[in-house]
XYZ file of C-alpha atoms in Angstrom:
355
model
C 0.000 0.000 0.000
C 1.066 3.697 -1.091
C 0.147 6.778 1.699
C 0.195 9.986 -0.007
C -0.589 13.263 1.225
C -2.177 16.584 0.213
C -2.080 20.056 1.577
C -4.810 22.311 1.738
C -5.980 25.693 3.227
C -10.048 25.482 4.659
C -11.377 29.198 4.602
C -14.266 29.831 6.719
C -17.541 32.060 4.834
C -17.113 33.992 7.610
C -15.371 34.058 10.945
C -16.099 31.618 13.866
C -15.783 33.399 17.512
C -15.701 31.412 20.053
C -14.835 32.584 23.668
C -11.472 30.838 23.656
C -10.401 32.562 20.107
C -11.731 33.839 16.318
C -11.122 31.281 13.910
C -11.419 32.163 9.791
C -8.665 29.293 8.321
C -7.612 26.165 8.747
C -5.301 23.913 7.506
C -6.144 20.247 5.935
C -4.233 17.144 5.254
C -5.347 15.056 2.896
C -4.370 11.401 3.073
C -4.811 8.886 0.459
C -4.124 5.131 0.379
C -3.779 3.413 -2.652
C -3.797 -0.550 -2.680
C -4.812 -2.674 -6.380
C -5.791 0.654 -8.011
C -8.498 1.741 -5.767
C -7.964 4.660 -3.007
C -9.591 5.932 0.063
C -9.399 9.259 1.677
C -8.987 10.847 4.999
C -8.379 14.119 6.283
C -6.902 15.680 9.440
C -7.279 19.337 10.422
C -5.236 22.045 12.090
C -6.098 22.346 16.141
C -4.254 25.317 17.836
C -6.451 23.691 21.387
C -4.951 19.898 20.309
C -1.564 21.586 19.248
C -1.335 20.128 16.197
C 0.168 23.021 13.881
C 0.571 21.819 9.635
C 4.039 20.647 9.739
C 3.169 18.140 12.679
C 0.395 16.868 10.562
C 2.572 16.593 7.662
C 5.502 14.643 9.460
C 2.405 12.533 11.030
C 1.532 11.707 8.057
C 4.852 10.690 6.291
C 5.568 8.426 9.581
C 1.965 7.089 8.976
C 3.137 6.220 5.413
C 6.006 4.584 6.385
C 4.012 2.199 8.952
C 1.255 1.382 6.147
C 4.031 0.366 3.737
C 4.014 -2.741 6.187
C 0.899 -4.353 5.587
C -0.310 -6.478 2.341
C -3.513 -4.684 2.285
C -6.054 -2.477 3.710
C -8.113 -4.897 5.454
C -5.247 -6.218 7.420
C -3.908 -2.539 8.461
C -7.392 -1.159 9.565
C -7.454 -4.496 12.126
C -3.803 -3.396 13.056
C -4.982 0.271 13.669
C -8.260 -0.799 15.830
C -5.349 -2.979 17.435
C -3.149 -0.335 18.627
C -0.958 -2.339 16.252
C -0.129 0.844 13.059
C 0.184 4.028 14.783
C 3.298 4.620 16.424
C 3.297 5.449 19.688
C 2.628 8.889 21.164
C 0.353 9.203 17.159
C -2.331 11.841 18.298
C -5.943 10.738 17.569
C -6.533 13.387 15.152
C -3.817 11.759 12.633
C -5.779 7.914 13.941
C -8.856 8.841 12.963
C -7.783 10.236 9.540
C -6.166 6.795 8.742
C -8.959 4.757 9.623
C -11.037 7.210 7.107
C -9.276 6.310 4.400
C -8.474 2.563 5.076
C -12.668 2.433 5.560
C -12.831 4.355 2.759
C -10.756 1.995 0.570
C -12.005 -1.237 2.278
C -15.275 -0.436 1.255
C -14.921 0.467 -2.233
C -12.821 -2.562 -2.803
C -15.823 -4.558 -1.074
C -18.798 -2.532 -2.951
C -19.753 -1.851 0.822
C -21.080 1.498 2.730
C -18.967 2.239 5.373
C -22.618 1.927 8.051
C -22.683 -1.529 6.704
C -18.938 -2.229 7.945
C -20.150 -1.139 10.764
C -23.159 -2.879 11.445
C -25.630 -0.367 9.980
C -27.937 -1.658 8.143
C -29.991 0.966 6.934
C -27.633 4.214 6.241
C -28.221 6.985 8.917
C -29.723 10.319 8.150
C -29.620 12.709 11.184
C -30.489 16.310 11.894
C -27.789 18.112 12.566
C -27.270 21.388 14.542
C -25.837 24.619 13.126
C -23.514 26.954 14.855
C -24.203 30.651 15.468
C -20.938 32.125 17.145
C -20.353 35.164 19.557
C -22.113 37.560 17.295
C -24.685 40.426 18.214
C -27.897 39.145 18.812
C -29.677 41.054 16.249
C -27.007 38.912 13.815
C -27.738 35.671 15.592
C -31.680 36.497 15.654
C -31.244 36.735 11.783
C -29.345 33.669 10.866
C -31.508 31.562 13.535
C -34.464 33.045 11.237
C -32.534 32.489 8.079
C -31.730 28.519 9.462
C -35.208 27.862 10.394
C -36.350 28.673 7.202
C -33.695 26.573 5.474
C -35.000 23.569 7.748
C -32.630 23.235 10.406
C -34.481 22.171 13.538
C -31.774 22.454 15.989
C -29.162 25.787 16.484
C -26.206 25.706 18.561
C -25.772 28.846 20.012
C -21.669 29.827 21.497
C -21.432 31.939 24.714
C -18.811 32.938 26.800
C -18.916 36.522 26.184
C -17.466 38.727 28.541
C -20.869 40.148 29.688
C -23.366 37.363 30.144
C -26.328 39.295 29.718
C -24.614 39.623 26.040
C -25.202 35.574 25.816
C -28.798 36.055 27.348
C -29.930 38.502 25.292
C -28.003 36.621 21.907
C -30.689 33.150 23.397
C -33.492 35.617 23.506
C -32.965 36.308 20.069
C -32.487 33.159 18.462
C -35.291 31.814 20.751
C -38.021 34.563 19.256
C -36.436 34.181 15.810
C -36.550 30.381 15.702
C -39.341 29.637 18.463
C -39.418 25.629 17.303
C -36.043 24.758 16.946
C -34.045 22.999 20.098
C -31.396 25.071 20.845
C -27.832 24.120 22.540
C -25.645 26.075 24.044
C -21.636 25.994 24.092
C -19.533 28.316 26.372
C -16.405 26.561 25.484
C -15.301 25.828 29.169
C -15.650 30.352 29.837
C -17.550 29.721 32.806
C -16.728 29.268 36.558
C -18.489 26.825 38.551
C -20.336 29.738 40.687
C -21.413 31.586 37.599
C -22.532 28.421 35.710
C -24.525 27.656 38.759
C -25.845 31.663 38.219
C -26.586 31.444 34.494
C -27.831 27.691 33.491
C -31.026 28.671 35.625
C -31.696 31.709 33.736
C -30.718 29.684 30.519
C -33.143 26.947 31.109
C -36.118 29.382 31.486
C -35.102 30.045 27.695
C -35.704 26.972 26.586
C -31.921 25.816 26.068
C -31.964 21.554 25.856
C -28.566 21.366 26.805
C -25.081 22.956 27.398
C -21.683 22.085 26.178
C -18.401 22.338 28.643
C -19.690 25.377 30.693
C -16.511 24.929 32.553
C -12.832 25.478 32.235
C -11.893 22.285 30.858
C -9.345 20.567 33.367
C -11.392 19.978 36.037
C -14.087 17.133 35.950
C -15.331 16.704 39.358
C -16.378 20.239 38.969
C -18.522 19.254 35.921
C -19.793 16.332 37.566
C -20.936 18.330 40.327
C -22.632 20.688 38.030
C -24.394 18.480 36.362
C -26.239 16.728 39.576
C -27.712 20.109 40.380
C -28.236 21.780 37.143
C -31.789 22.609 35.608
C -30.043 22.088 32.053
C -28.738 18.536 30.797
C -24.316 19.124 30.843
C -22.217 17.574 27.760
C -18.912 17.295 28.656
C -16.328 18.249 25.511
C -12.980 19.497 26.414
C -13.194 17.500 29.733
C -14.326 13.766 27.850
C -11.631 13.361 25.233
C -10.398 9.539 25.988
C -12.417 6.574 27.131
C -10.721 6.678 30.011
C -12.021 10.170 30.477
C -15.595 8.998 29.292
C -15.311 6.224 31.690
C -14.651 8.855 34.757
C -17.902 11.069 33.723
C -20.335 8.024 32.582
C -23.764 8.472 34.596
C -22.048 11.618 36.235
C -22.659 14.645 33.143
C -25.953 14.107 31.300
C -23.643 13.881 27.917
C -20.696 13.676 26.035
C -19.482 15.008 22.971
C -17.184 12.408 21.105
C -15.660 13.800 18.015
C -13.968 11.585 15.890
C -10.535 13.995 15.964
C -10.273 13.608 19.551
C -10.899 10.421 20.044
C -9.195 8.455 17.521
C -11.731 7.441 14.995
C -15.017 5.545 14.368
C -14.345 2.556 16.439
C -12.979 4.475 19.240
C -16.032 6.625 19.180
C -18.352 3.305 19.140
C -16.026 1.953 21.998
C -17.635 5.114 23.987
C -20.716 4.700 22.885
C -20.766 1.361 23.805
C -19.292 2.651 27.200
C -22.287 4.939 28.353
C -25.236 2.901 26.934
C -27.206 2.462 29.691
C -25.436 5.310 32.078
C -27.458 8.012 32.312
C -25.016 9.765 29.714
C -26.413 10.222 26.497
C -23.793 10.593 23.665
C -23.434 13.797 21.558
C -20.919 13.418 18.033
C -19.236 16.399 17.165
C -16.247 17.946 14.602
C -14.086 20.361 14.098
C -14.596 22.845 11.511
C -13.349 20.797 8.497
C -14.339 19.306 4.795
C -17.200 17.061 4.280
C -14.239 14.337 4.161
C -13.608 14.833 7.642
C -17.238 14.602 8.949
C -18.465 11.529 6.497
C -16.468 9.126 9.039
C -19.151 10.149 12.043
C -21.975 10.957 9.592
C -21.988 7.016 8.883
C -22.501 6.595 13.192
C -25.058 9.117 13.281
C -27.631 7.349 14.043
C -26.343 6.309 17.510
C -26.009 9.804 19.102
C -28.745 11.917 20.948
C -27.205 15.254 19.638
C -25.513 15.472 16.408
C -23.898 18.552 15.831
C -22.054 17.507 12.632
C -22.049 20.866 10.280
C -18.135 22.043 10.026
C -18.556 21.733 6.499
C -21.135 24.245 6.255
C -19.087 26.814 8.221
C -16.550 26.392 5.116
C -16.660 29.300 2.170
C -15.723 26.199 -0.249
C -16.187 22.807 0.823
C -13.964 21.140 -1.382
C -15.690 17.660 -0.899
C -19.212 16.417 -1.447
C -21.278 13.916 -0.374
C -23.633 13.932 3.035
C -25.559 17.190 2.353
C -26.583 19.635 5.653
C -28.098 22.403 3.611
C -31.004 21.277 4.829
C -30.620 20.411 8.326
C -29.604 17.170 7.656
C -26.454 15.077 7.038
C -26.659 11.494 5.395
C -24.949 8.522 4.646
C -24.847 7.826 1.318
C -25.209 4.171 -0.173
C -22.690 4.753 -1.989
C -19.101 2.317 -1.102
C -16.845 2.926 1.081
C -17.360 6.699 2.926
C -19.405 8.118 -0.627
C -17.708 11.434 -0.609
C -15.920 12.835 -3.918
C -14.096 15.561 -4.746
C -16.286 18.430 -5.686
C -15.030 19.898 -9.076
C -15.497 23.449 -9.114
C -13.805 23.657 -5.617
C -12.182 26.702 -6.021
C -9.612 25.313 -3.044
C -5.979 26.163 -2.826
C -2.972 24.212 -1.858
C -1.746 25.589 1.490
C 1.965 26.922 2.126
C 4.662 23.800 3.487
């Protein structure tokens, strides 16, 4: 098997503010594995939060290259990978996940097989997806949450963290009167303290809010966990549930948590989770970074095990150079189509990014 590699730059149609930082670019690797003259595709993204910067993802992937050279074929390196066996040690989970894209990818176009089949899916998923409104004015947010509804999106993640809280109040007003039947989420990105969490999520539930992401400073769990068994609004953990270990120390303790394929290492380790809380008390949430369609297609094909799916960092892009599980709509979906069913989309008008 052949690893090969592709940089690109991921622009944002406009900027992403969260409370932790503005975000309008990203970097992409692209990795492709080529085995009997079929190929499958994976990509890993930029993280300032995971520290991975583009020349770590680029010497990741070269070392990842080197490893794959090992194995006779794709099938036998995707059991190696789920084995701890490919990745050398110390690989982050970003770069894991993004090699068990591609090896799906290519073990199910060389089987005729959707990757939710490989996976025990029968039927391939089709979930509604929420849509992110960032720290923006809420006459801004009030307009995109109307602009959303219309467009059929029945659930609207909304960021706080702002630096005055009646900012994020009056921003959940907004989107609430603007949008009065969608479910709405909210994600502070670990801004809050425990005492003011305890302050706000009261005045949040009264709003209507279903749930809240990581309303503390990530670091801490105990603290979330104590949250959580006196809050009046359901707590995901994120920043603070990033291994199964950590899932295992918050399961039936935090109402959810938000597995993202990047962070976790990949489809099966996101199953492993699942398979971890079933049963808890802890419903689980799938997330993504803001990346390609090629990066979300992976958890797009699990979709239909998560309470929350908040799968749209493809739609934040200004030119999604990939194609293939929709979200225009409010909806993402698997397609029938083997292996992931994603393609390049040929008018992309995307750029190679600088080495």
């Amino acid at each position: 098997m052949k690893l090969t590699q592709h940089t690109v730059r991921l622009v944002l149609a406009e900027p992403l503010r969260i409370s932790r930082s503005t975000m309008t670019a990203r970097d992409a690797v692209w990795l492709t594995v080529e085995h009997d003259g079929a190929d499958g595709h994976g990509e890993a993204v930029t993280s300032h939060f995971y520290g991975l910067d583009t020349p770590t993802l680029q010497r990741l992937a070269a070392r990842t290259g080197e490893r794959l050279a090992r194995f006779a074929d794709p099938e036998t390196a995707l059991h190696a990978l789920r084995a701890g066996e490919l990745d050398a040690p110390g690989t982050p989970a970003a770069m894991t996940a993004a090699t068990e894209s591609a090896l799906l990818d290519l073990v199910g176009k060389r089987t005729a097989t959707p990757v939710h089949r490989i996976l025990g899916a029968a039927v391939a998923p089709r979930t509604a997806t929420a849509r992110t409104i960032s720290l923006t004015s809420p006459g801004t947010a009030a307009a995109q949450a109307r602009s959303l509804a219309g467009a059929g999106f029945s659930v609207i993640k909304i960021k706080a963290g702002d630096r005055d809280h009646e900012t994020d109040l009056d921003r959940v007003r907004a989107v609430r009167a603007a949008a009065p039947a969608a479910r709405l989420l909210l994600d502070p990105n670990g801004a809050w303290s425990e005492s003011r969490a305890r302050t706000l999520l009261p005045r949040f539930a009264e709003l209507g809010v279903e749930a809240v992401e990581q309303p503390l400073t990530p670091g801490d769990p105990e603290a979330l966990a104590r949250l959580a068994a006196r809050s009046p609004v359901p707590v995901i953990a994120d920043e603070d549930a990033v291994t199964y270990e950590d899932a295992r120390r918050l399961a039936g303790r935090v109402h959810g948590i938000n597995v993202k394929l990047a962070k976790c290492g990949g489809v099966h380790a996101a199953l492993r989770i699942a398979a971890l809380i079933e049963g808890s008390g802890t419903d689980l949430m799938l997330g993504c970074l803001t990346a390609s369609t090629l990066s979300i297609a992976p958890a797009v094909h699990i979709g239909d095990r998560a309470r929350w799916t908040d799968l749209d960092g493809h739609l934040l892009l200004a030119d999604d150079p990939w194609t293939g599980i929709g979200g225009s709509d409010g909806f993402v979906a698997a397609a029938e189509r083997p292996g992931l069913g994603v393609r390049p989309r040929a008018e992309s008008r995307i750029r190679s990014a600088a080495s």
